[in-house]
Amino acid sequence: ETGVTQTPRHLVMGMTNKKSLKCEQHLGHNAMYWYKQSAKKPLELMFVYSLEERVENNSVPSRFSPECPNSSHLFLHLHTLQPEDSALYLCASSQGNSGGPEETQYFGPGTRLLVL
Amino acid sequence: AQSVTQLDSQVPVFEEAPVELRCNYSSSVSVYLFWYVQYPNQGLQLLLKYLSGSTLVKGINGFEAEFNKSQTSFHLRKPSVHISDTAEYFCAVNAKAAGNKLTFGGGTRVLVKP
């Protein structure tokens, strides 16, 4: 596989469930990101990892817990979510060599999450 | 703080007609500017980006954008659209001193009609 992949593509969970979203990049990049895309709202940056260190947590509630075990994999662990957390969750990666804002981000297809 | 405004949420356009998608940004510092496209059921894909130099930037699929510093705009254009250009288009800005923290606009949905 090439590029950025995300699994699962669709997920339905109850408010008491615990689930995890997985992202894998095959581009040799050093930086990875989680975004939330809700209907009628701009994409929201959630977390940024560079060289497996979290460098940004954009005021995300603690019911979302990211994990970056290595530079190719990124997880988003979910627990006790609310219906308003239903959204498309996008993962992205970039080269991350310079941490530069000029870098292109490469996005996965997203996981569409529905919280009941 | 930086922000991006995409003035049109939806743009219907006939096939082979030109299209312009408007983007205005605000930032207290110098910025890099991006346009991304999202096709149905897919992630975002870079169309083009402005880093420095010529204010007219050419991207993939025949798209181009012009950076206008005085008007703080970065409008996207294509002279002749195809059905396959039906997608959502996102303008984004990243301040040069901000690290990798893209701020996106709300998106413009383009519907190309035959």
Short mmCIF file of N, CA and C in Angstrom, two decimals, chain A:
data_model
loop_
_atom_site.label_atom_id
_atom_site.label_comp_id
_atom_site.label_asym_id
_atom_site.label_seq_id
_atom_site.Cartn_x
_atom_site.Cartn_y
_atom_site.Cartn_z
N GLU A 1 0.85 -1.19 0.00
CA GLU A 1 0.00 0.00 0.00
C GLU A 1 0.88 1.23 0.00
N THR A 2 0.33 2.30 -0.51
CA THR A 2 1.06 3.55 -0.54
C THR A 2 0.27 4.62 0.16
N GLY A 3 0.96 5.75 0.46
CA GLY A 3 0.26 6.90 1.02
C GLY A 3 -0.11 6.70 2.47
N VAL A 4 -1.25 7.23 2.82
CA VAL A 4 -1.74 7.21 4.20
C VAL A 4 -3.03 6.39 4.24
N THR A 5 -3.04 5.38 5.08
CA THR A 5 -4.23 4.54 5.21
C THR A 5 -4.83 4.67 6.60
N GLN A 6 -6.14 4.51 6.66
CA GLN A 6 -6.84 4.60 7.94
C GLN A 6 -7.82 3.45 8.07
N THR A 7 -7.89 2.88 9.25
CA THR A 7 -8.87 1.84 9.55
C THR A 7 -9.46 2.07 10.94
N PRO A 8 -10.74 1.71 11.12
CA PRO A 8 -11.67 1.33 10.07
C PRO A 8 -12.11 2.54 9.26
N ARG A 9 -12.81 2.33 8.18
CA ARG A 9 -13.33 3.45 7.40
C ARG A 9 -14.63 3.97 8.00
N HIS A 10 -15.37 3.09 8.65
CA HIS A 10 -16.63 3.48 9.29
C HIS A 10 -16.68 2.83 10.67
N LEU A 11 -17.23 3.55 11.63
CA LEU A 11 -17.32 3.04 12.99
C LEU A 11 -18.56 3.60 13.66
N VAL A 12 -19.35 2.70 14.25
CA VAL A 12 -20.50 3.10 15.05
C VAL A 12 -20.23 2.63 16.47
N MET A 13 -20.35 3.52 17.43
CA MET A 13 -20.10 3.13 18.81
C MET A 13 -21.07 3.82 19.76
N GLY A 14 -21.31 3.15 20.86
CA GLY A 14 -22.13 3.72 21.91
C GLY A 14 -21.29 4.60 22.81
N MET A 15 -21.94 5.40 23.62
CA MET A 15 -21.22 6.36 24.46
C MET A 15 -20.37 5.69 25.52
N THR A 16 -20.64 4.43 25.83
CA THR A 16 -19.84 3.76 26.86
C THR A 16 -18.74 2.88 26.27
N ASN A 17 -18.69 2.80 24.96
CA ASN A 17 -17.70 1.93 24.32
C ASN A 17 -16.30 2.53 24.37
N LYS A 18 -15.31 1.67 24.13
CA LYS A 18 -13.93 2.10 23.89
C LYS A 18 -13.51 1.53 22.55
N LYS A 19 -13.01 2.39 21.71
CA LYS A 19 -12.54 1.95 20.40
C LYS A 19 -11.28 2.72 20.05
N SER A 20 -10.59 2.25 19.00
CA SER A 20 -9.39 2.94 18.54
C SER A 20 -9.41 3.10 17.03
N LEU A 21 -8.94 4.24 16.58
CA LEU A 21 -8.73 4.50 15.16
C LEU A 21 -7.24 4.32 14.87
N LYS A 22 -6.96 3.76 13.69
CA LYS A 22 -5.57 3.51 13.33
C LYS A 22 -5.21 4.25 12.05
N CYS A 23 -4.01 4.79 12.02
CA CYS A 23 -3.49 5.45 10.83
C CYS A 23 -2.09 4.93 10.57
N GLU A 24 -1.80 4.68 9.31
CA GLU A 24 -0.46 4.22 8.94
C GLU A 24 -0.01 4.98 7.70
N GLN A 25 1.22 5.48 7.74
CA GLN A 25 1.75 6.17 6.56
C GLN A 25 2.97 5.41 6.03
N HIS A 26 3.01 5.36 4.69
CA HIS A 26 4.04 4.60 4.00
C HIS A 26 4.94 5.54 3.21
N LEU A 27 5.09 6.77 3.70
CA LEU A 27 5.80 7.80 2.97
C LEU A 27 7.14 8.16 3.58
N GLY A 28 7.50 7.52 4.68
CA GLY A 28 8.76 7.83 5.35
C GLY A 28 8.75 9.18 6.04
N HIS A 29 7.57 9.67 6.39
CA HIS A 29 7.44 10.97 7.04
C HIS A 29 7.71 10.88 8.54
N ASN A 30 8.00 12.06 9.11
CA ASN A 30 8.30 12.11 10.54
C ASN A 30 7.22 12.80 11.36
N ALA A 31 6.26 13.43 10.72
CA ALA A 31 5.21 14.14 11.45
C ALA A 31 3.86 13.56 11.08
N MET A 32 2.98 13.43 12.07
CA MET A 32 1.63 12.90 11.84
C MET A 32 0.62 13.72 12.61
N TYR A 33 -0.61 13.74 12.09
CA TYR A 33 -1.64 14.65 12.60
C TYR A 33 -2.98 13.93 12.68
N TRP A 34 -3.80 14.36 13.63
CA TRP A 34 -5.22 14.01 13.65
C TRP A 34 -6.04 15.28 13.48
N TYR A 35 -7.03 15.18 12.58
CA TYR A 35 -7.97 16.27 12.37
C TYR A 35 -9.39 15.74 12.57
N LYS A 36 -10.28 16.64 12.95
CA LYS A 36 -11.70 16.34 13.04
C LYS A 36 -12.43 17.17 12.00
N GLN A 37 -13.27 16.51 11.18
CA GLN A 37 -14.06 17.21 10.17
C GLN A 37 -15.54 16.98 10.47
N SER A 38 -16.18 18.01 11.00
CA SER A 38 -17.60 17.95 11.32
C SER A 38 -18.39 18.66 10.23
N ALA A 39 -19.64 18.29 10.13
CA ALA A 39 -20.51 18.95 9.15
C ALA A 39 -20.60 20.44 9.49
N LYS A 40 -20.46 21.24 8.48
CA LYS A 40 -20.64 22.69 8.59
C LYS A 40 -19.63 23.38 9.49
N LYS A 41 -18.49 22.73 9.74
CA LYS A 41 -17.42 23.36 10.52
C LYS A 41 -16.10 23.13 9.80
N PRO A 42 -15.17 24.07 9.91
CA PRO A 42 -13.86 23.86 9.29
C PRO A 42 -13.12 22.69 9.92
N LEU A 43 -12.19 22.13 9.16
CA LEU A 43 -11.34 21.09 9.75
C LEU A 43 -10.66 21.63 10.99
N GLU A 44 -10.65 20.80 12.02
CA GLU A 44 -10.02 21.20 13.28
C GLU A 44 -8.81 20.31 13.54
N LEU A 45 -7.66 20.94 13.72
CA LEU A 45 -6.47 20.19 14.11
C LEU A 45 -6.64 19.72 15.55
N MET A 46 -6.39 18.43 15.78
CA MET A 46 -6.51 17.88 17.14
C MET A 46 -5.14 17.68 17.77
N PHE A 47 -4.31 16.90 17.10
CA PHE A 47 -3.00 16.55 17.65
C PHE A 47 -1.95 16.57 16.54
N VAL A 48 -0.71 16.90 16.94
CA VAL A 48 0.43 16.84 16.05
C VAL A 48 1.53 16.05 16.75
N TYR A 49 2.11 15.10 16.02
CA TYR A 49 3.27 14.36 16.52
C TYR A 49 4.43 14.60 15.56
N SER A 50 5.59 14.85 16.11
CA SER A 50 6.81 14.97 15.32
C SER A 50 7.86 14.06 15.94
N LEU A 51 8.37 13.13 15.14
CA LEU A 51 9.35 12.15 15.64
C LEU A 51 8.83 11.48 16.91
N GLU A 52 7.55 11.10 16.84
CA GLU A 52 6.88 10.34 17.90
C GLU A 52 6.65 11.12 19.19
N GLU A 53 6.96 12.41 19.19
CA GLU A 53 6.68 13.25 20.35
C GLU A 53 5.48 14.12 20.04
N ARG A 54 4.55 14.20 21.00
CA ARG A 54 3.40 15.07 20.79
C ARG A 54 3.84 16.52 20.91
N VAL A 55 3.62 17.29 19.86
CA VAL A 55 4.04 18.69 19.88
C VAL A 55 2.87 19.64 19.91
N GLU A 56 1.67 19.10 19.77
CA GLU A 56 0.51 19.96 19.78
C GLU A 56 -0.69 19.18 20.27
N ASN A 57 -1.41 19.75 21.20
CA ASN A 57 -2.70 19.23 21.65
C ASN A 57 -3.63 20.43 21.64
N ASN A 58 -4.52 20.44 20.67
CA ASN A 58 -5.29 21.64 20.42
C ASN A 58 -6.55 21.69 21.28
N SER A 59 -6.34 21.65 22.60
CA SER A 59 -7.46 21.74 23.56
C SER A 59 -8.51 20.66 23.31
N VAL A 60 -8.03 19.46 23.09
CA VAL A 60 -8.93 18.34 22.81
C VAL A 60 -9.35 17.68 24.13
N PRO A 61 -10.63 17.33 24.28
CA PRO A 61 -11.07 16.67 25.52
C PRO A 61 -10.32 15.37 25.76
N SER A 62 -10.19 15.01 27.02
CA SER A 62 -9.40 13.83 27.39
C SER A 62 -10.03 12.52 26.97
N ARG A 63 -11.28 12.55 26.52
CA ARG A 63 -11.88 11.31 26.02
C ARG A 63 -11.26 10.88 24.69
N PHE A 64 -10.44 11.75 24.10
CA PHE A 64 -9.64 11.41 22.93
C PHE A 64 -8.19 11.28 23.39
N SER A 65 -7.58 10.14 23.13
CA SER A 65 -6.22 9.90 23.60
C SER A 65 -5.37 9.40 22.44
N PRO A 66 -4.41 10.19 21.97
CA PRO A 66 -3.58 9.76 20.86
C PRO A 66 -2.40 8.92 21.33
N GLU A 67 -1.88 8.13 20.39
CA GLU A 67 -0.69 7.33 20.66
C GLU A 67 0.10 7.22 19.37
N CYS A 68 1.41 7.44 19.47
CA CYS A 68 2.28 7.34 18.29
C CYS A 68 3.45 6.44 18.65
N PRO A 69 3.31 5.13 18.44
CA PRO A 69 4.36 4.19 18.85
C PRO A 69 5.62 4.27 17.99
N ASN A 70 5.47 4.72 16.75
CA ASN A 70 6.62 4.91 15.86
C ASN A 70 6.21 5.89 14.78
N SER A 71 7.13 6.29 13.95
CA SER A 71 6.85 7.37 13.01
C SER A 71 5.88 6.95 11.90
N SER A 72 5.58 5.66 11.78
CA SER A 72 4.68 5.21 10.72
C SER A 72 3.24 5.01 11.19
N HIS A 73 3.03 4.95 12.49
CA HIS A 73 1.72 4.61 13.02
C HIS A 73 1.23 5.65 14.01
N LEU A 74 -0.07 5.90 13.91
CA LEU A 74 -0.72 6.84 14.82
C LEU A 74 -2.08 6.28 15.17
N PHE A 75 -2.40 6.32 16.45
CA PHE A 75 -3.70 5.82 16.92
C PHE A 75 -4.46 6.94 17.60
N LEU A 76 -5.77 6.82 17.58
CA LEU A 76 -6.62 7.70 18.37
C LEU A 76 -7.56 6.82 19.17
N HIS A 77 -7.32 6.77 20.48
CA HIS A 77 -8.13 5.95 21.36
C HIS A 77 -9.33 6.76 21.85
N LEU A 78 -10.50 6.14 21.76
CA LEU A 78 -11.75 6.82 22.06
C LEU A 78 -12.46 6.15 23.23
N HIS A 79 -12.94 6.94 24.18
CA HIS A 79 -13.73 6.36 25.27
C HIS A 79 -14.72 7.36 25.80
N THR A 80 -15.88 6.86 26.16
CA THR A 80 -17.00 7.67 26.67
C THR A 80 -17.25 8.89 25.81
N LEU A 81 -17.39 8.67 24.51
CA LEU A 81 -17.65 9.78 23.60
C LEU A 81 -19.09 10.26 23.69
N GLN A 82 -19.31 11.44 23.14
CA GLN A 82 -20.61 12.06 23.10
C GLN A 82 -21.13 12.08 21.66
N PRO A 83 -22.43 12.17 21.48
CA PRO A 83 -22.95 12.23 20.10
C PRO A 83 -22.35 13.35 19.27
N GLU A 84 -21.98 14.46 19.90
CA GLU A 84 -21.39 15.57 19.12
C GLU A 84 -19.98 15.27 18.64
N ASP A 85 -19.42 14.14 19.07
CA ASP A 85 -18.11 13.72 18.57
C ASP A 85 -18.23 12.99 17.24
N SER A 86 -19.44 12.74 16.79
CA SER A 86 -19.64 12.12 15.48
C SER A 86 -19.07 13.04 14.41
N ALA A 87 -18.21 12.48 13.57
CA ALA A 87 -17.50 13.30 12.57
C ALA A 87 -16.65 12.38 11.71
N LEU A 88 -15.97 12.98 10.75
CA LEU A 88 -14.94 12.29 9.97
C LEU A 88 -13.60 12.63 10.60
N TYR A 89 -12.85 11.61 10.98
CA TYR A 89 -11.55 11.84 11.59
C TYR A 89 -10.48 11.52 10.55
N LEU A 90 -9.69 12.54 10.26
CA LEU A 90 -8.67 12.45 9.22
C LEU A 90 -7.29 12.41 9.84
N CYS A 91 -6.48 11.55 9.29
CA CYS A 91 -5.08 11.47 9.67
C CYS A 91 -4.26 12.06 8.52
N ALA A 92 -3.15 12.68 8.84
CA ALA A 92 -2.27 13.22 7.82
C ALA A 92 -0.83 13.04 8.26
N SER A 93 0.07 13.13 7.29
CA SER A 93 1.49 13.09 7.62
C SER A 93 2.22 14.11 6.76
N SER A 94 3.40 14.52 7.23
CA SER A 94 4.27 15.39 6.44
C SER A 94 5.71 15.02 6.75
N GLN A 95 6.62 15.53 5.93
CA GLN A 95 8.02 15.12 6.08
C GLN A 95 8.53 15.38 7.48
N GLY A 96 8.22 16.58 7.99
CA GLY A 96 8.55 16.85 9.38
C GLY A 96 10.02 17.04 9.65
N ASN A 97 10.84 17.09 8.60
CA ASN A 97 12.28 17.24 8.85
C ASN A 97 12.62 18.57 9.50
N SER A 98 11.97 19.60 9.03
CA SER A 98 12.25 20.91 9.57
C SER A 98 11.14 21.41 10.47
N GLY A 99 10.07 20.61 10.58
CA GLY A 99 8.91 21.10 11.33
C GLY A 99 8.29 22.28 10.66
N GLY A 100 8.56 22.42 9.36
CA GLY A 100 8.22 23.65 8.69
C GLY A 100 6.77 23.80 8.31
N PRO A 101 6.23 24.99 8.47
CA PRO A 101 4.85 25.27 8.08
C PRO A 101 4.65 25.23 6.57
N GLU A 102 5.72 25.16 5.80
CA GLU A 102 5.57 25.12 4.35
C GLU A 102 5.32 23.71 3.84
N GLU A 103 5.41 22.73 4.72
CA GLU A 103 5.31 21.34 4.27
C GLU A 103 3.90 20.98 3.82
N THR A 104 3.84 20.16 2.79
CA THR A 104 2.57 19.61 2.33
C THR A 104 2.15 18.49 3.27
N GLN A 105 0.90 18.47 3.64
CA GLN A 105 0.38 17.36 4.43
C GLN A 105 -0.36 16.40 3.50
N TYR A 106 -0.16 15.12 3.74
CA TYR A 106 -0.78 14.07 2.94
C TYR A 106 -1.83 13.37 3.82
N PHE A 107 -3.05 13.34 3.33
CA PHE A 107 -4.17 12.90 4.14
C PHE A 107 -4.61 11.48 3.79
N GLY A 108 -5.08 10.77 4.81
CA GLY A 108 -5.76 9.52 4.60
C GLY A 108 -7.22 9.76 4.24
N PRO A 109 -7.97 8.68 3.95
CA PRO A 109 -9.36 8.82 3.54
C PRO A 109 -10.32 9.09 4.69
N GLY A 110 -9.85 8.91 5.92
CA GLY A 110 -10.69 9.22 7.07
C GLY A 110 -11.45 8.03 7.62
N THR A 111 -11.84 8.16 8.87
CA THR A 111 -12.76 7.23 9.53
C THR A 111 -14.01 8.01 9.86
N ARG A 112 -15.13 7.53 9.35
CA ARG A 112 -16.40 8.20 9.67
C ARG A 112 -16.97 7.57 10.93
N LEU A 113 -17.07 8.36 11.96
CA LEU A 113 -17.48 7.89 13.29
C LEU A 113 -18.88 8.38 13.61
N LEU A 114 -19.71 7.46 14.07
CA LEU A 114 -21.05 7.80 14.54
C LEU A 114 -21.17 7.34 15.99
N VAL A 115 -21.46 8.26 16.87
CA VAL A 115 -21.62 7.95 18.29
C VAL A 115 -23.11 8.00 18.64
N LEU A 116 -23.62 6.88 19.12
CA LEU A 116 -25.05 6.79 19.43
C LEU A 116 -25.30 6.96 20.93
#
